[in-house]
Amino acid sequence: MLSEPQQDGHLLVYPPAQPIGRAKRLLHVNGVTSSAERQLQDLETLVWLTLDRPLDIVGIHNSTSGYRGDLLESMMGKAELAQFWPERLSADNDKRLQKYADMLKLLCDKTLSPEADILAELQRQDLAITLGEAAQKLPFDLDIMRRLPFIQNMNWDDFEAYLYGSYPAGAPRSILRLAYEVVQSIRSGSEIIILAHSQGSIIAAQALHILQRFFQPYTKWIDALHCIFYGPAVMVDDVPPLLRPQTILIQHRQDLVAEAFSNLRHVDLWTNIQNQVKSLIERADSIFELGQDDSFHSARHYLGQLETPDSKQAAQLLQRLLIEDWQTNPVLKALGSTRIILESQAL
């Protein structure tokens, strides 16, 4: 029996609904504090939601290390995403992104097992790409991070290597695994839906930037891909411009966690985002309370697992988005690049 950390980046499937090579494939990325067991329950719910028009459903597991650790991963992912915005993509950050695409190419030259350790695969085959001491680091003030109480209990050298090493910041195994699965799905001719919750939307956005660089200058690959982010921790701006018309964000009006992350926007100076990150992490305990299993931010809420009108409404919307034909439905086409805000239903 593998531990939770050992399942990071692994593929999960609901056992009675094994993929059979259907033309449409759903790649699900879980959010913060979601164990493999919890994600399997979500996959089961998705199987039932799509029973009328079944599709192959696969989970990309983003393992949890507790809420504070997951929140830190989310902040690191958000910080890196901000560097990939077209208007602030420096030459050094462009090289960093290209390194990630090179790593994906090396992975895609292999056939990975569902339980492959992505980073170990790169290291075992001597494929790990070292950026070197002169590599551009994220312009993030580590002194701010050092002053945060729970960071002080971590091995700082390990943390710096994790943040500034060769791999995508935040959740490297699940980011690279998602990108790998998208490439393999496109190569097999499948239509793909990326469905991501909370931190999973950060992971998906990072993977999309890597995929865009991997496929360039070819652009037709995006025709097969659609993204649905629920309880999202990203903005449309965080997604590569080419993918924005293929992306829909769903947020309940009272999902205060998604709103807090979405307020990391229009940042002109890094000191601004650093202060926002510092504030978010210092408020980790209060944010945790807002993200409990019965909250408006929880995956359970959006998947209809709660016995409330709001939860059922969110699930009905997800169901329509998952079973309708994205290629021909004009409503779905019109919803691209938008954030749908759900309002509370009367009891």
Short mmCIF file of C-alpha atoms in Angstrom, two decimals:
data_model
loop_
_atom_site.label_atom_id
_atom_site.label_comp_id
_atom_site.label_asym_id
_atom_site.label_seq_id
_atom_site.Cartn_x
_atom_site.Cartn_y
_atom_site.Cartn_z
CA MET A 1 0.00 0.00 0.00
CA LEU A 2 1.58 3.26 -1.13
CA SER A 3 1.58 6.22 1.22
CA GLU A 4 -0.04 9.51 0.23
CA PRO A 5 3.28 11.24 -0.69
CA GLN A 6 4.34 8.20 -2.75
CA GLN A 7 1.24 8.63 -4.96
CA ASP A 8 2.14 12.16 -6.07
CA GLY A 9 1.70 12.40 -9.83
CA HIS A 10 0.23 8.91 -10.14
CA LEU A 11 -2.79 8.07 -12.27
CA LEU A 12 -5.99 7.09 -10.45
CA VAL A 13 -9.11 5.50 -11.91
CA TYR A 14 -12.41 4.45 -10.38
CA PRO A 15 -12.06 0.63 -10.59
CA PRO A 16 -15.51 -0.19 -12.07
CA ALA A 17 -14.97 2.42 -14.81
CA GLN A 18 -11.58 1.62 -16.30
CA PRO A 19 -10.62 3.63 -19.42
CA ILE A 20 -11.35 1.69 -22.61
CA GLY A 21 -9.95 4.02 -25.26
CA ARG A 22 -13.01 6.22 -25.81
CA ALA A 23 -12.74 9.21 -28.13
CA LYS A 24 -13.19 11.62 -25.21
CA ARG A 25 -10.94 11.64 -22.14
CA LEU A 26 -11.29 13.55 -18.87
CA LEU A 27 -8.12 14.35 -16.89
CA HIS A 28 -9.01 15.33 -13.33
CA VAL A 29 -6.60 17.21 -11.04
CA ASN A 30 -7.53 17.44 -7.37
CA GLY A 31 -6.98 20.42 -5.07
CA VAL A 32 -5.61 21.08 -1.61
CA THR A 33 -5.87 18.53 1.23
CA SER A 34 -7.36 15.95 -1.12
CA SER A 35 -5.98 12.46 -0.48
CA ALA A 36 -5.93 9.72 -3.08
CA GLU A 37 -8.93 8.16 -1.36
CA ARG A 38 -10.79 11.47 -1.52
CA GLN A 39 -9.96 11.92 -5.20
CA LEU A 40 -11.21 8.40 -5.99
CA GLN A 41 -14.57 9.38 -4.47
CA ASP A 42 -14.62 12.44 -6.72
CA LEU A 43 -13.81 10.26 -9.76
CA GLU A 44 -16.72 7.99 -8.85
CA THR A 45 -19.02 11.02 -8.74
CA LEU A 46 -17.78 12.12 -12.16
CA VAL A 47 -18.48 8.67 -13.57
CA TRP A 48 -22.10 8.93 -12.43
CA LEU A 49 -22.44 12.53 -13.68
CA THR A 50 -21.38 11.44 -17.18
CA LEU A 51 -23.26 8.13 -17.28
CA ASP A 52 -25.47 9.27 -20.18
CA ARG A 53 -22.43 9.97 -22.34
CA PRO A 54 -19.50 8.07 -20.82
CA LEU A 55 -15.92 9.17 -21.32
CA ASP A 56 -12.61 7.81 -20.06
CA ILE A 57 -11.94 9.38 -16.65
CA VAL A 58 -8.43 9.49 -15.20
CA GLY A 59 -7.21 11.29 -12.10
CA ILE A 60 -3.81 13.00 -11.96
CA HIS A 61 -3.07 12.86 -8.25
CA ASN A 62 -1.76 15.96 -6.53
CA SER A 63 -0.74 14.54 -3.17
CA THR A 64 -1.39 16.51 0.00
CA SER A 65 1.14 17.37 2.68
CA GLY A 66 -1.39 19.17 4.87
CA TYR A 67 -3.12 22.49 4.32
CA ARG A 68 -0.15 24.73 5.06
CA GLY A 69 2.15 22.75 2.78
CA ASP A 70 -0.46 22.69 0.02
CA LEU A 71 -1.02 26.43 0.40
CA LEU A 72 2.72 27.06 0.09
CA GLU A 73 2.81 24.93 -3.07
CA SER A 74 -0.08 26.96 -4.44
CA MET A 75 1.74 30.22 -3.74
CA MET A 76 4.89 29.01 -5.45
CA GLY A 77 2.87 27.92 -8.48
CA LYS A 78 1.10 31.29 -8.62
CA ALA A 79 4.42 33.11 -8.37
CA GLU A 80 5.82 31.16 -11.30
CA LEU A 81 2.66 31.55 -13.37
CA ALA A 82 2.95 35.34 -13.05
CA GLN A 83 6.35 35.12 -14.74
CA PHE A 84 4.85 33.33 -17.75
CA TRP A 85 2.37 36.10 -18.60
CA PRO A 86 3.30 37.28 -22.13
CA GLU A 87 3.79 40.87 -21.01
CA ARG A 88 6.39 39.91 -18.40
CA LEU A 89 8.10 36.89 -19.94
CA SER A 90 11.76 37.88 -19.65
CA ALA A 91 14.55 36.18 -21.58
CA ASP A 92 15.59 34.28 -18.44
CA ASN A 93 12.05 33.11 -17.70
CA ASP A 94 11.66 32.15 -21.35
CA LYS A 95 14.72 29.91 -21.00
CA ARG A 96 13.28 28.41 -17.83
CA LEU A 97 10.01 27.60 -19.60
CA GLN A 98 11.92 26.07 -22.51
CA LYS A 99 13.77 23.81 -20.06
CA TYR A 100 10.42 22.51 -18.83
CA ALA A 101 9.32 21.81 -22.41
CA ASP A 102 12.60 19.98 -23.02
CA MET A 103 11.93 17.83 -19.97
CA LEU A 104 8.44 17.03 -21.24
CA LYS A 105 9.87 15.97 -24.60
CA LEU A 106 12.25 13.58 -22.86
CA LEU A 107 9.37 12.12 -20.85
CA CYS A 108 7.17 11.76 -23.94
CA ASP A 109 9.85 9.68 -25.64
CA LYS A 110 9.09 7.00 -23.05
CA THR A 111 6.01 5.03 -22.00
CA LEU A 112 5.35 5.80 -18.35
CA SER A 113 3.49 3.44 -16.04
CA PRO A 114 0.50 4.81 -14.07
CA GLU A 115 2.63 4.71 -10.92
CA ALA A 116 5.79 6.23 -12.36
CA ASP A 117 7.65 8.77 -10.23
CA ILE A 118 8.09 11.54 -12.79
CA LEU A 119 11.11 13.16 -11.17
CA ALA A 120 12.77 9.82 -10.50
CA GLU A 121 12.29 8.92 -14.18
CA LEU A 122 14.20 12.03 -15.21
CA GLN A 123 16.96 11.40 -12.70
CA ARG A 124 17.24 7.65 -13.29
CA GLN A 125 17.76 8.11 -17.01
CA ASP A 126 20.16 11.00 -16.39
CA LEU A 127 17.58 13.28 -18.01
CA ALA A 128 17.29 15.81 -15.21
CA ILE A 129 18.01 19.23 -16.65
CA THR A 130 20.03 21.35 -14.27
CA LEU A 131 19.58 25.07 -14.68
CA GLY A 132 22.86 25.78 -12.91
CA GLU A 133 23.97 28.45 -10.47
CA ALA A 134 23.58 31.20 -13.06
CA ALA A 135 19.97 30.26 -13.78
CA GLN A 136 17.34 32.91 -13.29
CA LYS A 137 15.57 32.42 -9.99
CA LEU A 138 12.06 33.56 -9.31
CA PRO A 139 12.41 37.16 -8.11
CA PHE A 140 10.85 36.32 -4.77
CA ASP A 141 12.12 37.72 -1.48
CA LEU A 142 13.12 34.66 0.53
CA ASP A 143 13.56 36.78 3.65
CA ILE A 144 9.79 37.32 3.67
CA MET A 145 9.29 33.56 3.52
CA ARG A 146 11.89 32.90 6.24
CA ARG A 147 9.90 35.01 8.70
CA LEU A 148 6.77 32.88 8.35
CA PRO A 149 6.47 30.69 11.47
CA PHE A 150 5.70 27.33 9.84
CA ILE A 151 8.43 27.76 7.20
CA GLN A 152 11.01 27.98 9.99
CA ASN A 153 10.33 24.35 10.83
CA MET A 154 11.32 23.22 7.34
CA ASN A 155 14.78 22.32 6.08
CA TRP A 156 15.59 25.60 4.35
CA ASP A 157 18.17 24.15 1.94
CA ASP A 158 15.61 21.60 0.76
CA PHE A 159 13.01 24.31 0.38
CA GLU A 160 15.28 26.51 -1.73
CA ALA A 161 16.26 23.56 -3.92
CA TYR A 162 12.58 22.67 -4.31
CA LEU A 163 11.62 26.21 -5.27
CA TYR A 164 14.56 27.04 -7.50
CA GLY A 165 15.62 23.67 -8.86
CA SER A 166 15.14 22.23 -12.34
CA TYR A 167 11.46 21.45 -11.91
CA PRO A 168 8.26 23.51 -12.09
CA ALA A 169 7.60 25.31 -8.82
CA GLY A 170 4.83 24.03 -6.59
CA ALA A 171 3.80 20.53 -7.60
CA PRO A 172 6.30 19.32 -10.25
CA ARG A 173 5.24 15.66 -10.47
CA SER A 174 1.56 16.36 -11.11
CA ILE A 175 2.36 19.27 -13.48
CA LEU A 176 4.63 17.17 -15.68
CA ARG A 177 2.34 14.11 -15.45
CA LEU A 178 -0.65 16.15 -16.61
CA ALA A 179 1.33 17.61 -19.50
CA TYR A 180 2.54 14.12 -20.44
CA GLU A 181 -1.02 12.71 -20.42
CA VAL A 182 -2.28 15.54 -22.62
CA VAL A 183 0.44 14.86 -25.17
CA GLN A 184 -0.29 11.13 -25.20
CA SER A 185 -4.04 11.78 -25.53
CA ILE A 186 -3.52 14.12 -28.47
CA ARG A 187 -1.23 11.62 -30.14
CA SER A 188 -3.95 8.98 -29.82
CA GLY A 189 -6.54 11.30 -31.38
CA SER A 190 -8.60 11.82 -28.22
CA GLU A 191 -10.59 14.88 -27.28
CA ILE A 192 -9.48 16.02 -23.82
CA ILE A 193 -11.16 17.83 -20.97
CA ILE A 194 -8.95 18.98 -18.09
CA LEU A 195 -11.13 19.27 -14.99
CA ALA A 196 -9.28 20.84 -12.08
CA HIS A 197 -10.24 21.99 -8.59
CA SER A 198 -8.55 24.61 -6.41
CA GLN A 199 -4.75 24.08 -6.47
CA GLY A 200 -5.37 21.73 -9.38
CA SER A 201 -6.16 24.77 -11.54
CA ILE A 202 -2.70 26.21 -10.78
CA ILE A 203 -1.14 22.88 -11.74
CA ALA A 204 -3.18 22.80 -14.95
CA ALA A 205 -2.28 26.38 -15.91
CA GLN A 206 1.43 25.64 -15.42
CA ALA A 207 1.09 22.50 -17.54
CA LEU A 208 -0.66 24.49 -20.28
CA HIS A 209 2.26 26.91 -20.53
CA ILE A 210 4.67 23.99 -20.85
CA LEU A 211 2.46 22.33 -23.46
CA GLN A 212 2.23 25.50 -25.52
CA ARG A 213 6.02 25.72 -25.60
CA PHE A 214 6.30 21.96 -26.30
CA PHE A 215 4.02 22.16 -29.35
CA GLN A 216 5.09 25.51 -30.81
CA PRO A 217 4.87 26.62 -33.56
CA TYR A 218 2.08 24.05 -34.13
CA THR A 219 -1.22 25.39 -32.73
CA LYS A 220 -3.89 22.94 -33.91
CA TRP A 221 -3.35 20.83 -30.79
CA ILE A 222 -5.55 23.21 -28.80
CA ASP A 223 -8.61 22.21 -30.86
CA ALA A 224 -8.73 18.90 -28.99
CA LEU A 225 -8.41 20.42 -25.51
CA HIS A 226 -10.87 22.11 -23.16
CA CYS A 227 -10.43 23.16 -19.55
CA ILE A 228 -12.93 23.50 -16.71
CA PHE A 229 -11.60 24.93 -13.45
CA TYR A 230 -14.00 24.81 -10.48
CA GLY A 231 -13.28 26.64 -7.24
CA PRO A 232 -10.33 27.99 -9.25
CA ALA A 233 -7.16 29.43 -7.76
CA VAL A 234 -6.26 31.10 -11.07
CA MET A 235 -7.52 33.87 -13.31
CA VAL A 236 -8.06 33.63 -17.05
CA ASP A 237 -4.91 35.77 -17.33
CA ASP A 238 -2.87 32.89 -15.87
CA VAL A 239 -3.76 30.68 -18.85
CA PRO A 240 -1.80 31.02 -22.14
CA PRO A 241 -3.72 33.36 -24.50
CA LEU A 242 -4.23 30.57 -27.06
CA LEU A 243 -5.99 28.42 -24.45
CA ARG A 244 -8.21 31.08 -22.93
CA PRO A 245 -11.11 30.57 -25.39
CA GLN A 246 -10.96 26.87 -24.44
CA THR A 247 -11.20 27.57 -20.70
CA ILE A 248 -14.16 28.06 -18.37
CA LEU A 249 -13.87 28.98 -14.68
CA ILE A 250 -16.70 28.20 -12.25
CA GLN A 251 -16.88 29.87 -8.85
CA HIS A 252 -19.62 30.25 -6.28
CA ARG A 253 -20.17 33.79 -5.05
CA GLN A 254 -19.39 32.65 -1.48
CA ASP A 255 -16.26 30.68 -2.39
CA LEU A 256 -13.95 33.00 -0.47
CA VAL A 257 -10.84 30.87 -1.00
CA ALA A 258 -11.13 31.11 -4.79
CA GLU A 259 -11.81 34.82 -4.44
CA ALA A 260 -8.67 35.32 -2.31
CA PHE A 261 -6.48 33.65 -4.92
CA SER A 262 -8.19 35.47 -7.76
CA ASN A 263 -7.32 38.79 -6.16
CA LEU A 264 -3.67 38.16 -7.06
CA ARG A 265 -4.11 40.16 -10.22
CA HIS A 266 -2.84 43.21 -12.08
CA VAL A 267 0.49 43.03 -10.27
CA ASP A 268 2.95 45.67 -11.46
CA LEU A 269 5.69 45.16 -8.89
CA TRP A 270 6.89 41.93 -7.31
CA THR A 271 6.70 43.51 -3.86
CA ASN A 272 2.94 43.65 -4.33
CA ILE A 273 2.53 39.94 -5.00
CA GLN A 274 5.03 39.10 -2.26
CA ASN A 275 2.98 41.02 0.27
CA GLN A 276 -0.20 39.29 -0.90
CA VAL A 277 1.48 35.89 -0.69
CA LYS A 278 2.79 36.69 2.79
CA SER A 279 -0.69 37.76 3.88
CA LEU A 280 -2.32 34.63 2.47
CA ILE A 281 0.13 32.26 4.14
CA GLU A 282 -0.06 34.06 7.48
CA ARG A 283 -3.85 33.62 7.23
CA ALA A 284 -3.47 29.92 6.41
CA ASP A 285 -5.49 28.79 9.44
CA SER A 286 -8.45 31.04 8.64
CA ILE A 287 -8.31 30.06 4.96
CA PHE A 288 -8.29 26.41 6.05
CA GLU A 289 -11.54 27.01 7.92
CA LEU A 290 -13.03 28.44 4.71
CA GLY A 291 -12.00 25.34 2.76
CA GLN A 292 -13.56 22.61 4.88
CA ASP A 293 -15.42 19.70 3.27
CA ASP A 294 -18.82 21.37 3.61
CA SER A 295 -17.70 24.82 2.45
CA PHE A 296 -18.47 26.59 -0.81
CA HIS A 297 -14.85 25.98 -1.88
CA SER A 298 -14.81 22.23 -1.39
CA ALA A 299 -14.80 19.77 -4.28
CA ARG A 300 -17.78 18.13 -2.57
CA HIS A 301 -19.76 21.34 -3.03
CA TYR A 302 -19.04 21.69 -6.75
CA LEU A 303 -19.55 17.99 -7.49
CA GLY A 304 -23.00 17.87 -5.88
CA GLN A 305 -21.99 15.66 -2.97
CA LEU A 306 -23.63 18.00 -0.44
CA GLU A 307 -27.37 17.95 0.13
CA THR A 308 -27.84 21.64 -0.59
CA PRO A 309 -29.48 23.43 -3.54
CA ASP A 310 -26.21 25.28 -4.26
CA SER A 311 -24.23 22.05 -4.45
CA LYS A 312 -26.77 20.41 -6.74
CA GLN A 313 -26.82 23.48 -9.00
CA ALA A 314 -23.03 23.43 -9.34
CA ALA A 315 -23.07 19.72 -10.20
CA GLN A 316 -25.75 20.22 -12.85
CA LEU A 317 -23.64 22.88 -14.52
CA LEU A 318 -20.54 20.66 -14.48
CA GLN A 319 -22.59 17.79 -15.86
CA ARG A 320 -23.77 19.85 -18.83
CA LEU A 321 -20.24 21.04 -19.57
CA LEU A 322 -18.90 17.48 -19.46
CA ILE A 323 -21.49 15.74 -21.61
CA GLU A 324 -22.25 18.38 -24.24
CA ASP A 325 -20.35 18.55 -27.55
CA TRP A 326 -17.82 21.36 -27.26
CA GLN A 327 -17.21 21.34 -31.00
CA THR A 328 -20.80 22.11 -32.01
CA ASN A 329 -22.52 23.69 -29.00
CA PRO A 330 -22.58 27.49 -29.54
CA VAL A 331 -23.26 28.15 -25.85
CA LEU A 332 -20.10 26.34 -24.77
CA LYS A 333 -18.11 28.20 -27.39
CA ALA A 334 -19.44 31.51 -26.09
CA LEU A 335 -18.46 30.64 -22.51
CA GLY A 336 -14.74 30.45 -23.28
CA SER A 337 -12.49 32.84 -21.33
CA THR A 338 -15.22 33.51 -18.75
CA ARG A 339 -15.63 33.03 -15.01
CA ILE A 340 -19.14 31.83 -14.21
CA ILE A 341 -20.26 33.10 -10.81
CA LEU A 342 -22.91 30.92 -9.17
CA GLU A 343 -25.41 32.52 -6.81
CA SER A 344 -27.08 30.86 -3.82
CA GLN A 345 -30.35 29.10 -4.47
CA ALA A 346 -33.45 29.55 -2.36
CA LEU A 347 -34.13 26.71 0.06
#
